[in-house]
Short mmCIF file of C-alpha atoms in Angstrom, two decimals:
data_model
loop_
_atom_site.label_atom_id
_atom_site.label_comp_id
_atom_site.label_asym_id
_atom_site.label_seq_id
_atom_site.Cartn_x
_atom_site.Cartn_y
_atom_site.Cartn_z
CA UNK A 1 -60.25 4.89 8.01
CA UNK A 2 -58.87 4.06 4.62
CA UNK A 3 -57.15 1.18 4.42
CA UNK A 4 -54.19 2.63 2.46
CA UNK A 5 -53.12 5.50 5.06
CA UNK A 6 -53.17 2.23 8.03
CA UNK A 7 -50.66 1.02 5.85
CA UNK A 8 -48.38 4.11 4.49
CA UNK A 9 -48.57 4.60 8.88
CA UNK A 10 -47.78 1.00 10.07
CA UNK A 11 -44.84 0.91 7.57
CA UNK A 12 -43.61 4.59 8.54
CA UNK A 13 -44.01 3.28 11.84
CA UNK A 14 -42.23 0.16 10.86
CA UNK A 15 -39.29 2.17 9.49
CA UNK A 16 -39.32 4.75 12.28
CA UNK A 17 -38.60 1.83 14.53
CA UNK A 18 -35.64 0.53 12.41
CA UNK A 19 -33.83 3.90 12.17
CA UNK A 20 -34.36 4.83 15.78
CA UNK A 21 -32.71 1.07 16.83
CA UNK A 22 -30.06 1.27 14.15
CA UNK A 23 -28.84 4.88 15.38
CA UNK A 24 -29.27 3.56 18.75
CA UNK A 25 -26.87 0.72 18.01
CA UNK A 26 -24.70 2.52 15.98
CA UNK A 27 -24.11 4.87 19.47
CA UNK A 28 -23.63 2.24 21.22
CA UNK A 29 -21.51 0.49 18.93
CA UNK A 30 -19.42 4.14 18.98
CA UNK A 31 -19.59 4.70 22.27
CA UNK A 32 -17.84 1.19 22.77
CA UNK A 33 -15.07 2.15 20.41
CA UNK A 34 -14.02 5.15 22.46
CA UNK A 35 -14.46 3.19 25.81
CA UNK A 36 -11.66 0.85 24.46
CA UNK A 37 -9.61 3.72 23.11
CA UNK A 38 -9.90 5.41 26.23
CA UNK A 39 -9.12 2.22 28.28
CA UNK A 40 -5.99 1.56 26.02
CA UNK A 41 -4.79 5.11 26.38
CA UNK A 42 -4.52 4.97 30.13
CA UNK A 43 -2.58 1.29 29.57
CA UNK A 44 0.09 3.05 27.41
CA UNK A 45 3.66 2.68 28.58
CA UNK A 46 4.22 6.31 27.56
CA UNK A 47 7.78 6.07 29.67
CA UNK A 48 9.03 3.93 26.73
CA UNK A 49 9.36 6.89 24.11
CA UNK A 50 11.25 9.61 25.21
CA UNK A 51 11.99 13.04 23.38
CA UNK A 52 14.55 14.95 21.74
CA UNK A 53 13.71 17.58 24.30
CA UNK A 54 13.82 15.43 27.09
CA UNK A 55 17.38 13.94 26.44
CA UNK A 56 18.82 16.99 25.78
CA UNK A 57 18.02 18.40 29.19
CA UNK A 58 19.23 14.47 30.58
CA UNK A 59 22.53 14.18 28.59
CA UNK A 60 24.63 15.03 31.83
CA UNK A 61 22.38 12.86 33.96
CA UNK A 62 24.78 10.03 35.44
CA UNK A 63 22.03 7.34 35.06
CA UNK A 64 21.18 8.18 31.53
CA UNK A 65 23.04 5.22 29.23
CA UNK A 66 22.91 6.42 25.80
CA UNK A 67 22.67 3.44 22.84
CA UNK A 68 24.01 4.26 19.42
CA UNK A 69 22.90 0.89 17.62
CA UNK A 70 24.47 0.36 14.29
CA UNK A 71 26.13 -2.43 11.26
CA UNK A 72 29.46 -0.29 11.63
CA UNK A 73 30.70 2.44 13.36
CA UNK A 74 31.11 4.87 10.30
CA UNK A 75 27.94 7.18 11.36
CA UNK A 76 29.19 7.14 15.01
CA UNK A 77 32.41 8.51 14.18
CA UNK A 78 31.24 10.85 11.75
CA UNK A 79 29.14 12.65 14.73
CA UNK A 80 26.72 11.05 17.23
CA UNK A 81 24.66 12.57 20.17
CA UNK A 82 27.19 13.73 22.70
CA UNK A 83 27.55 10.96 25.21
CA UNK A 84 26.51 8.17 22.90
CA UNK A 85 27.97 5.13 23.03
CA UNK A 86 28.45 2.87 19.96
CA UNK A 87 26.60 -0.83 20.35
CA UNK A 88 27.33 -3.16 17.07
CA UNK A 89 24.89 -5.00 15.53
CA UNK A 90 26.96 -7.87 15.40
CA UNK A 91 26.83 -8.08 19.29
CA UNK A 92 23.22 -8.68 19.84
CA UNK A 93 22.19 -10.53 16.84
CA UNK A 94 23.10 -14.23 15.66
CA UNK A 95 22.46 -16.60 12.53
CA UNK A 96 21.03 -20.07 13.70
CA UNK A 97 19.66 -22.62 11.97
CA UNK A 98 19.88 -21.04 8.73
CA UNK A 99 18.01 -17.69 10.34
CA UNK A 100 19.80 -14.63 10.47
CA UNK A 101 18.77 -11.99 13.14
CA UNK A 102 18.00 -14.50 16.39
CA UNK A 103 18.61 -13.69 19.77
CA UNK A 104 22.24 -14.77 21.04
CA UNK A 105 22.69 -16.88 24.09
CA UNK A 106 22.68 -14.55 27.09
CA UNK A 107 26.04 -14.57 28.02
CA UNK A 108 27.34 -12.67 24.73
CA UNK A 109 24.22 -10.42 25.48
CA UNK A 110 25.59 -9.76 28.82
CA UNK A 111 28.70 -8.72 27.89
CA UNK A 112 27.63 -6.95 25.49
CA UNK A 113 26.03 -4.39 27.64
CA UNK A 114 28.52 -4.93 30.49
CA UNK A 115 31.00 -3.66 28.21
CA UNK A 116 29.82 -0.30 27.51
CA UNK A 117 28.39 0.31 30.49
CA UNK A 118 24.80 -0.50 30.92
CA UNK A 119 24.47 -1.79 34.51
CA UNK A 120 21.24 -2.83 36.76
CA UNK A 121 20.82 0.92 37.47
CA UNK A 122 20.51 2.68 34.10
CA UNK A 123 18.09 4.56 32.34
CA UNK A 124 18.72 3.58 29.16
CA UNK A 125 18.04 5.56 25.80
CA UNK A 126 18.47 4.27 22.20
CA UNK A 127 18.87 4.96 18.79
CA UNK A 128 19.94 3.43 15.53
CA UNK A 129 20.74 4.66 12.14
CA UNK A 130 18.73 4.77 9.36
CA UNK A 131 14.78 3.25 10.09
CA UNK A 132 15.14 2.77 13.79
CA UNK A 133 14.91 -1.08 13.41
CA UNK A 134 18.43 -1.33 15.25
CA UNK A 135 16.60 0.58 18.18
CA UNK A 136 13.32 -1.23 18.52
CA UNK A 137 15.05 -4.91 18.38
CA UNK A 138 17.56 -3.55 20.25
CA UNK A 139 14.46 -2.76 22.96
CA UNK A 140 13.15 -5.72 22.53
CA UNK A 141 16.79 -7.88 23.62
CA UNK A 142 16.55 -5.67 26.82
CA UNK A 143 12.91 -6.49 27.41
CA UNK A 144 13.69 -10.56 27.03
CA UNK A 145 16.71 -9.69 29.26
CA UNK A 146 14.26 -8.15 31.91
CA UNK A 147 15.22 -4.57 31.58
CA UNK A 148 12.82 -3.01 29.53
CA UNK A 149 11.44 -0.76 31.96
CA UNK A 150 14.65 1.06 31.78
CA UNK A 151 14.83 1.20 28.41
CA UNK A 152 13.41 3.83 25.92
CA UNK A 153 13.70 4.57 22.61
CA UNK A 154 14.43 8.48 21.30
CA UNK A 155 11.79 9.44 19.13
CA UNK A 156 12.76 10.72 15.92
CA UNK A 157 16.13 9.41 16.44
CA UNK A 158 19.39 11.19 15.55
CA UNK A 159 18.17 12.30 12.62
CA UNK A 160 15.50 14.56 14.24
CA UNK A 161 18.61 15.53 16.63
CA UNK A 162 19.94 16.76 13.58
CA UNK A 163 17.20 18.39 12.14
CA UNK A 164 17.07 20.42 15.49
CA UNK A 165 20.44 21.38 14.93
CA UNK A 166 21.81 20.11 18.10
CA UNK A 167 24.95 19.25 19.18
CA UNK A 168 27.15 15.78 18.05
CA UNK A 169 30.62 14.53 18.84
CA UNK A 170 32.39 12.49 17.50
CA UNK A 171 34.98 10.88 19.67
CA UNK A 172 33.53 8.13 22.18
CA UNK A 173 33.30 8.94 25.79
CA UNK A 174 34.99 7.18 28.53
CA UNK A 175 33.21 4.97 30.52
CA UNK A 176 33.45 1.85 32.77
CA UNK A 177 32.01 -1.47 31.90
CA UNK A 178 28.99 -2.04 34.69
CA UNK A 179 27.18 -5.23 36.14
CA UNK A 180 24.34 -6.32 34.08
CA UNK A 181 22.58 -8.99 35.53
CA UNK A 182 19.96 -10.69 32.63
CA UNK A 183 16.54 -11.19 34.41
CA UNK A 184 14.95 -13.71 32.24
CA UNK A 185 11.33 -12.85 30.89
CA UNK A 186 11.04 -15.59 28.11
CA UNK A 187 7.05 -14.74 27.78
CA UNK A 188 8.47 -12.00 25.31
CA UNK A 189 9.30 -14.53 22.69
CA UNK A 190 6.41 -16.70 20.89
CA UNK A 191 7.10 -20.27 20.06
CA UNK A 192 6.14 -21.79 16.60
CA UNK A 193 3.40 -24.28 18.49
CA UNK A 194 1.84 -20.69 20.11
CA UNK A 195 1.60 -19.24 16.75
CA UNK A 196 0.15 -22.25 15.25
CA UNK A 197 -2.63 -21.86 18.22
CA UNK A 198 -3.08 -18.45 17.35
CA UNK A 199 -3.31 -18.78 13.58
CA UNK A 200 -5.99 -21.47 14.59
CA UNK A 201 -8.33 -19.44 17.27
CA UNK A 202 -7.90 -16.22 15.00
CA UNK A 203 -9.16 -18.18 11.81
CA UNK A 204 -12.05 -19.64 13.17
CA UNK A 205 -13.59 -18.01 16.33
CA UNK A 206 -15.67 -14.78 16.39
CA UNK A 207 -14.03 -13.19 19.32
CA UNK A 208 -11.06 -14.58 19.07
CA UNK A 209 -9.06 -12.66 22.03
CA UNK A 210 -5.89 -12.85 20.40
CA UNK A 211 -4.27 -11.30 16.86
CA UNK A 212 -1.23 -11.81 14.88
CA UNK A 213 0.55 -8.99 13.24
CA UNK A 214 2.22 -9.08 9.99
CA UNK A 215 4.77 -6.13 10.19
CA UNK A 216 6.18 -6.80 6.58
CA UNK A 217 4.74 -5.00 3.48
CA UNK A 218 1.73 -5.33 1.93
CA UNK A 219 3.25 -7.17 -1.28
CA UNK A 220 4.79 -9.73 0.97
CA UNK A 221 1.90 -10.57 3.09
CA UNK A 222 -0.16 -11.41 -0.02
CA UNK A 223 2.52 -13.61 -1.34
CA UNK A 224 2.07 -15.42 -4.75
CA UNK A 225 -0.70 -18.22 -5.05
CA UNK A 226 0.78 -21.73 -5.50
CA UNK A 227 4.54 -20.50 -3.89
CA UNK A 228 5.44 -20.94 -0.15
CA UNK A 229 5.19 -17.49 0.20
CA UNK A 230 2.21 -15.50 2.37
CA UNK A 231 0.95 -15.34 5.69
CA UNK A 232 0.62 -17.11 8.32
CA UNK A 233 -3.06 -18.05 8.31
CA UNK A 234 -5.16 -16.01 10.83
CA UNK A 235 -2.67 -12.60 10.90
CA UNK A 236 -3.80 -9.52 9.83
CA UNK A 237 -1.54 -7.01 7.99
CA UNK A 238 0.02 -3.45 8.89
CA UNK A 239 3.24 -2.84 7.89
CA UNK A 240 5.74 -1.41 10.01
CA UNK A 241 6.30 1.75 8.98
CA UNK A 242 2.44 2.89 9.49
CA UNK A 243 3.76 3.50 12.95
CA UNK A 244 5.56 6.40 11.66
CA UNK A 245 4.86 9.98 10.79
CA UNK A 246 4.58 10.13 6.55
CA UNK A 247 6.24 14.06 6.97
CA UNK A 248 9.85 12.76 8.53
CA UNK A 249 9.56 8.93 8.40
CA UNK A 250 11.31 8.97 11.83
CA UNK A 251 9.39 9.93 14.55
CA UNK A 252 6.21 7.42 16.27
CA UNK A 253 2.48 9.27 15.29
CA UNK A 254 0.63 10.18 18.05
CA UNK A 255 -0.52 7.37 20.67
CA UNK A 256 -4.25 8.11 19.65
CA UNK A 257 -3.63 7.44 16.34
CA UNK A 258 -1.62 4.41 17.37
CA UNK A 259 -4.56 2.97 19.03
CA UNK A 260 -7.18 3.60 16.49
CA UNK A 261 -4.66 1.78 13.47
CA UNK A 262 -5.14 -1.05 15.57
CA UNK A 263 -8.95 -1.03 16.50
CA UNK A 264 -9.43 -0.58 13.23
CA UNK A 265 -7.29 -3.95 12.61
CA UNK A 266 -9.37 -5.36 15.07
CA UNK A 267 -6.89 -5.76 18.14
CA UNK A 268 -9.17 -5.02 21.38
CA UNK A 269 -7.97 -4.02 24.97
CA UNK A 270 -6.94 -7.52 26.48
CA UNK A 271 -6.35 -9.27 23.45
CA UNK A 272 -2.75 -11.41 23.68
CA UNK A 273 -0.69 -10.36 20.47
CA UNK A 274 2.02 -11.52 18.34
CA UNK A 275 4.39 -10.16 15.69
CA UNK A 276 6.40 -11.21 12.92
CA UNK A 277 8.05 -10.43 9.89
CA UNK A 278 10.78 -12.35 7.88
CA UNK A 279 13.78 -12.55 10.62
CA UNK A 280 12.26 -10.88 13.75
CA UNK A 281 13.82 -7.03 13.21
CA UNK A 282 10.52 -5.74 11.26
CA UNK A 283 8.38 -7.02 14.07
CA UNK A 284 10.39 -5.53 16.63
CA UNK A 285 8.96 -1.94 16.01
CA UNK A 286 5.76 -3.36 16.19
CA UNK A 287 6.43 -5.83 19.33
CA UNK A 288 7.55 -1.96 20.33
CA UNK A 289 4.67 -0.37 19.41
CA UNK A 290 2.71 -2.50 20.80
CA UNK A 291 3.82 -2.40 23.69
CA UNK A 292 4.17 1.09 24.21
CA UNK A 293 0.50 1.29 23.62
CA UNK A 294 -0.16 -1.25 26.91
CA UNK A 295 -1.02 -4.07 24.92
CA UNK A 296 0.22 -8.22 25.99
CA UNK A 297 2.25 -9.06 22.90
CA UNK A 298 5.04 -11.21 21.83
CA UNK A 299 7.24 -11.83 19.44
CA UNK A 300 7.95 -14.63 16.70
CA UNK A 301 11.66 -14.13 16.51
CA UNK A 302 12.21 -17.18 13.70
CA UNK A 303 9.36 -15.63 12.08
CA UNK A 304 8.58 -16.59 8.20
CA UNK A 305 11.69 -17.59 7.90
CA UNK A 306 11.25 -20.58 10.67
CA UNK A 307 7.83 -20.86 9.87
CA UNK A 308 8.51 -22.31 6.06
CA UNK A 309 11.15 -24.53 7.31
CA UNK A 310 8.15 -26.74 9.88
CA UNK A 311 6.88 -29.09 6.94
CA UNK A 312 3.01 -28.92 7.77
CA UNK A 313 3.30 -24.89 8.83
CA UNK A 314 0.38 -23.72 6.29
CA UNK A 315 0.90 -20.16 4.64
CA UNK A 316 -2.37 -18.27 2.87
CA UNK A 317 -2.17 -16.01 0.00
CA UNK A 318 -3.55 -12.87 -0.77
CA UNK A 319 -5.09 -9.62 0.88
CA UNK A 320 -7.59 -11.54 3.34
CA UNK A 321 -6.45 -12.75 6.89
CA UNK A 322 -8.69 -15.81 7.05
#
């Protein structure tokens, strides 16, 4: 046999074998990815998004406690979603050391709610003005305070109300203050020694099992070299308002595009999360998200802005995580 066809065969052959095991791995590596999609799908917390549909048909359902979250009360008198009642920022936000947007102690939080209405029975629906970061950190208070499940945030928001052309009011409605009892769930909120673990495992393992978000933009996750600006070392990047649709800017894309965003990141089914941003309100819609698509997270409520004030906190510029 000629010498040269044993070798154009044995390296066809050679080749042959390559392809087949790279296709076959590339399956498998594919077949993997939509396991984990699936998987995360059926974890989804789908009851924590509710729509404009949906609260219309609810608005004279006794249980249904609807949140208009806002700085003032200009938009709220000027026509809110009939039923609505008006929850100030002021009330469920506080400055401390030198951080504005923290988490008040409980009491004010409890009467906060109590106030208006929102007892141990209600379903409760919110929305803010604007962006929809009143409503997500909003969520998130209720969630610390143990009453997440009940919560849920309107998708789209008022604005989408609007764009439906349905109806508003815009006088308040009566209502009775209620008993809120707080049910503590402090696993909600990361510490700056948990994020320092984090930023360490996420650096420098393979598999690391855990992630760190970075809700803020782009510009401000890549920081300036030589400044104490950055990210916290370890966190990967996706900005907020990815969650939302580009055609309104309102409403949440679809959970399957949710999920993929975030595989593609590189947060798996069972990995334990954390957000941030600069004060804790940015990484509230994606503590939200997150949640809503079944994974463990937590957020850093002193965020950057606590994280530059801990003298040996390190913080890594430009585009790459590690």
């Amino acid at each position: 046999m000629d010498f040269r066809n044993v070798v154009l065969r044995s390296t066809v052959a050679f080749i042959s074998f390559f392809i087949v095991v790279g296709m076959a791995l590339s399956q498998s590596s594919s077949q993997v990815s939509a396991q984990r999609a699936v998987r995360q799908a059926r974890s989804a917390r789908t009851s924590m998004l509710v729509s404009t549909d949906w609260l219309a048909k609810n608005l004279r359902n006794q249980r249904v406690v609807i949140l208009h979250v806002a700085n003032d009360r200009k938009a709220y008198d000027n026509g809110h979603i009939p039923g609505a009642r008006f929850l100030g920022w002021s009330e469920i936000v506080a400055a401390k050391n030198g951080a504005s947007n923290e988490l008040p102690p409980v009491a004010q939080l409890k009467s906060a709610f109590e106030k208006i209405g929102v007892g141990d029975t209600s379903r409760i629906i919110i929305y803010g003005d604007g962006n929809g970061l009143t409503a997500t950190r909003t969520w998130f208070t209720l969630d610390y305070l143990g009453h997440g499940s009940r919560a849920a945030i309107l998708d789209g928001g008022i604005e989408k109300w609007k764009g439906e052309n349905r109806a508003l009011e815009s006088q308040s409605p009566a209502y009775e203050p209620a008993a809120f009892t707080p049910r503590l769930n402090p696993s909600v909120i990361a510490t700056t020694e948990t994020v320092r673990d984090y930023s360490w495992v996420s650096s420098n393992m393979e598999d690391p099992g855990v992630a760190i978000i970075d809700a803020r933009t782009a510009e401000q996750y890549a920081g300036a070299p030589n400044t104490r600006t950055g990210h916290i070392p370890g966190a990967a990047s996706m900005y907020w308002q990815k969650h939302l649709n580009e055609k309104d800017r309102t409403s949440m894309k679809p959970l399957s595009e949710l999920i993929k965003m975030y595989h593609d990141l590189g947060v798996k089914p069972g990995d334990k999360v954390i957000t941030y941003c600069n004060t804790g309100v940015q990484a509230s819609h994606s503590y939200f998200t997150l949640k809503y698509l079944g994974f463990d997270v937590s957020m850093y409520d002193g965020s950057i802005s606590e994280w530059t004030k801990v003298q040996d906190a390190p913080l890594k510029s430009g585009s790459e995580k590690k």
